[in-house]
Structure formats: structure tokens, C-alpha cells
XYZ file of C-alpha atoms in Angstrom:
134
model
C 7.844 0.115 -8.501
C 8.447 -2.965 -7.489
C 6.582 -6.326 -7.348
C 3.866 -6.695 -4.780
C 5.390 -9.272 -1.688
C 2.500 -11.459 -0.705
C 2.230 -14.358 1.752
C 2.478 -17.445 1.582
C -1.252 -18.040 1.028
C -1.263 -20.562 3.668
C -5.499 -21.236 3.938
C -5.553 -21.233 0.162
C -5.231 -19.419 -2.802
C -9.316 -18.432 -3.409
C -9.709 -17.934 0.503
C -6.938 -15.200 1.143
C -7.432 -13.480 -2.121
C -4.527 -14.575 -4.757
C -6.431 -13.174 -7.986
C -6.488 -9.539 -5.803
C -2.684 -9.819 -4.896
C -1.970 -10.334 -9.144
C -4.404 -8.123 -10.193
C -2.546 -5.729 -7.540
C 0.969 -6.625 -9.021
C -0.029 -6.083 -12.348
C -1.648 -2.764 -11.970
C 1.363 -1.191 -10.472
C 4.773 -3.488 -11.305
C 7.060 -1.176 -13.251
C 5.569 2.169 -12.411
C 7.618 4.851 -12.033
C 7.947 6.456 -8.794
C 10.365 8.965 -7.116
C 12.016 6.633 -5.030
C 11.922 2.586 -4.667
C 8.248 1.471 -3.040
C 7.431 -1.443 -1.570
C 3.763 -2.758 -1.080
C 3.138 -5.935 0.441
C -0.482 -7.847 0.576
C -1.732 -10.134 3.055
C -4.378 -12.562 3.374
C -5.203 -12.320 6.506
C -4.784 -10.165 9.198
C -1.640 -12.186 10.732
C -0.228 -10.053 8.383
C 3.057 -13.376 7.423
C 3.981 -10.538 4.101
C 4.352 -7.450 7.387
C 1.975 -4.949 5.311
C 1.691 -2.901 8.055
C 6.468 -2.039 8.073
C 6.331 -1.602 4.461
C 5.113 1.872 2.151
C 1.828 0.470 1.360
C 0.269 -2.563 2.878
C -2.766 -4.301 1.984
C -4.906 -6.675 4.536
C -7.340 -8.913 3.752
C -10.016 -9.613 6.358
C -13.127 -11.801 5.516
C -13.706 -10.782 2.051
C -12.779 -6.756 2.825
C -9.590 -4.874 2.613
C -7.649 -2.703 4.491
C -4.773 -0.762 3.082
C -1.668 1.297 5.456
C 0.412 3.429 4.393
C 3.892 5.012 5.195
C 5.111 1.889 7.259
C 9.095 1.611 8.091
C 10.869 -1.530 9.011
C 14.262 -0.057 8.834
C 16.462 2.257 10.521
C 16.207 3.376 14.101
C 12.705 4.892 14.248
C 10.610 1.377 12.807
C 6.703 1.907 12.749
C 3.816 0.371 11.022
C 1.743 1.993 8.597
C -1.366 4.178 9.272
C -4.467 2.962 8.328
C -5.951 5.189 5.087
C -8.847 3.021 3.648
C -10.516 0.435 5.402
C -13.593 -2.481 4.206
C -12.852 -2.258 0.922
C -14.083 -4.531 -2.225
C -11.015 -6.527 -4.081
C -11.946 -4.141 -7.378
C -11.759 -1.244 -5.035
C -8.405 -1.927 -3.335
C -6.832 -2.160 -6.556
C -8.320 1.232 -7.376
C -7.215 2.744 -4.158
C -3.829 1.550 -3.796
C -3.405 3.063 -7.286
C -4.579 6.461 -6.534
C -2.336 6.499 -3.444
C 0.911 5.252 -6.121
C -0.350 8.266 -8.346
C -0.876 10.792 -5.717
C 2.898 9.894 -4.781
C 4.128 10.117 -8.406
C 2.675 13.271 -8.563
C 3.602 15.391 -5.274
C 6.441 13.595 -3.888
C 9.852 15.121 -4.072
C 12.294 13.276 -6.504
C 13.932 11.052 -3.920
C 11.734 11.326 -0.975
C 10.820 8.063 0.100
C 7.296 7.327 0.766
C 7.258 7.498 4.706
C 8.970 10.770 4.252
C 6.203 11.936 1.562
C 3.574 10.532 4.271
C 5.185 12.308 7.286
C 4.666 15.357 4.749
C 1.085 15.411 3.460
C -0.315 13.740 6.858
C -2.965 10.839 7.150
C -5.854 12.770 6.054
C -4.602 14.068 2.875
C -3.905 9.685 1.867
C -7.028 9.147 3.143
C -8.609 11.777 0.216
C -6.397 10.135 -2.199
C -7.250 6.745 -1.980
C -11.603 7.970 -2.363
C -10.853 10.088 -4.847
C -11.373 9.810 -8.314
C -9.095 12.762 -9.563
């Protein structure tokens, strides 16, 4: 895993949600994963971090959450993530983006990268990952 990219924070560090975007990046920096996975958080919903082009974005919107998965900025087929969770508390988006890291570790294919895995299991099947509690 790598580190979480954030924004810039630009309305301030209590109003778009810094202690959730460390909390985030310490839950998950350094996991192991089958291939490199990048998860970027944003603030608001301008979205200055792109959440929505990268594995796993997070979205912060009033004080709820929204998390996409299976974004791809590269290559010749970009798109943005799918939404799998959606109004979620800062305790629970940390809990959720976990399950999705977990669900990964455990039924990707060494290698596949993470929009790959997504195109594989589908929308719903994230969606049951994130609620669940295994």
C-alpha cells in the first residue's frame, strides 16, 4: 500500500476532515496488497486529490463520506471510480475502506491491479464488502 494522497485542505484542516485522512493513512500505509494501490481522500467534493481516477477514493461532503472504487487515470480507457458506499461517518469510512483493502488482499489475483479486480467481482460484490463485517 501506499500512503493516502489528500488535498491540499484548502478551507481548513478541522472543516475538510484532516484527522479522517491520517487516521485513513495509518490504518492502511504498508499493507500488503497484490499489486501497488492508490487511495486518495478529498475534502470536498471538488475532489483537488482526483479520488474519483484513482483505486479507491474517498469524498468528503458536509460531515459524510463517500468512497469509489476501481477509478483509472492512466492508459487509453481513463474512468472514474464507481460509487460503493455513500453518507458515511469518519469512524465508518475508515472501516469501509479497510474491508474493501482486505476483500482485495484476499480474492485478487497476484498482480491484478485493482480496476482489473473491480472489472472482475462487479459493483455489487464492493458494495457487500465495504457493509460487511466478515
Amino acid at each position: 500500500m501506499k500512503n493516502v494522497r489528500a488535498c491540499s485542505f484548502c478551507q481548513g484542516d478541522e472543516a475538510e476532515g484532516y484527522a479522517t485522512a491520517l487516521a485513513l493513512d495509518q490504518a492502511i500505509a504498508g499493507l500488503p496488497v497484490p499489486f501497488p494501490l492508490r487511495v486518495a481522500y478529498s475534502g470536498c467534493p471538488n475532489g483537488c486529490a482526483e479520488p474519483l481516477m484513482q483505486d479507491i477514493g474517498v469524498v468528503k461532503s458536509g460531515n459524510r463520506y463517500d468512497i469509489y472504487a476501481g477509478g483509472r487515470a492512466t492508459g487509453v480507457n481513463p474512468r472514474p471510480g464507481r460509487r460503493v458506499a455513500q453518507s458515511l461517518s469518519d469512524h465508518q469510512v475508515v472501516t469501509a475502506v479497510g474491508r474493501l483493502i482486505h476483500f482485495y488482499q484476499q480474492q485478487a489475483n497476484k498482480r491484478e491491479r485493482f480496476w482489473q479486480f473491480v472489472d472482475q467481482v462487479g459493483s455489487e460484490a464492493l458494495i457487500r464488502a465495504a457493509e460487511s463485517d466478515e
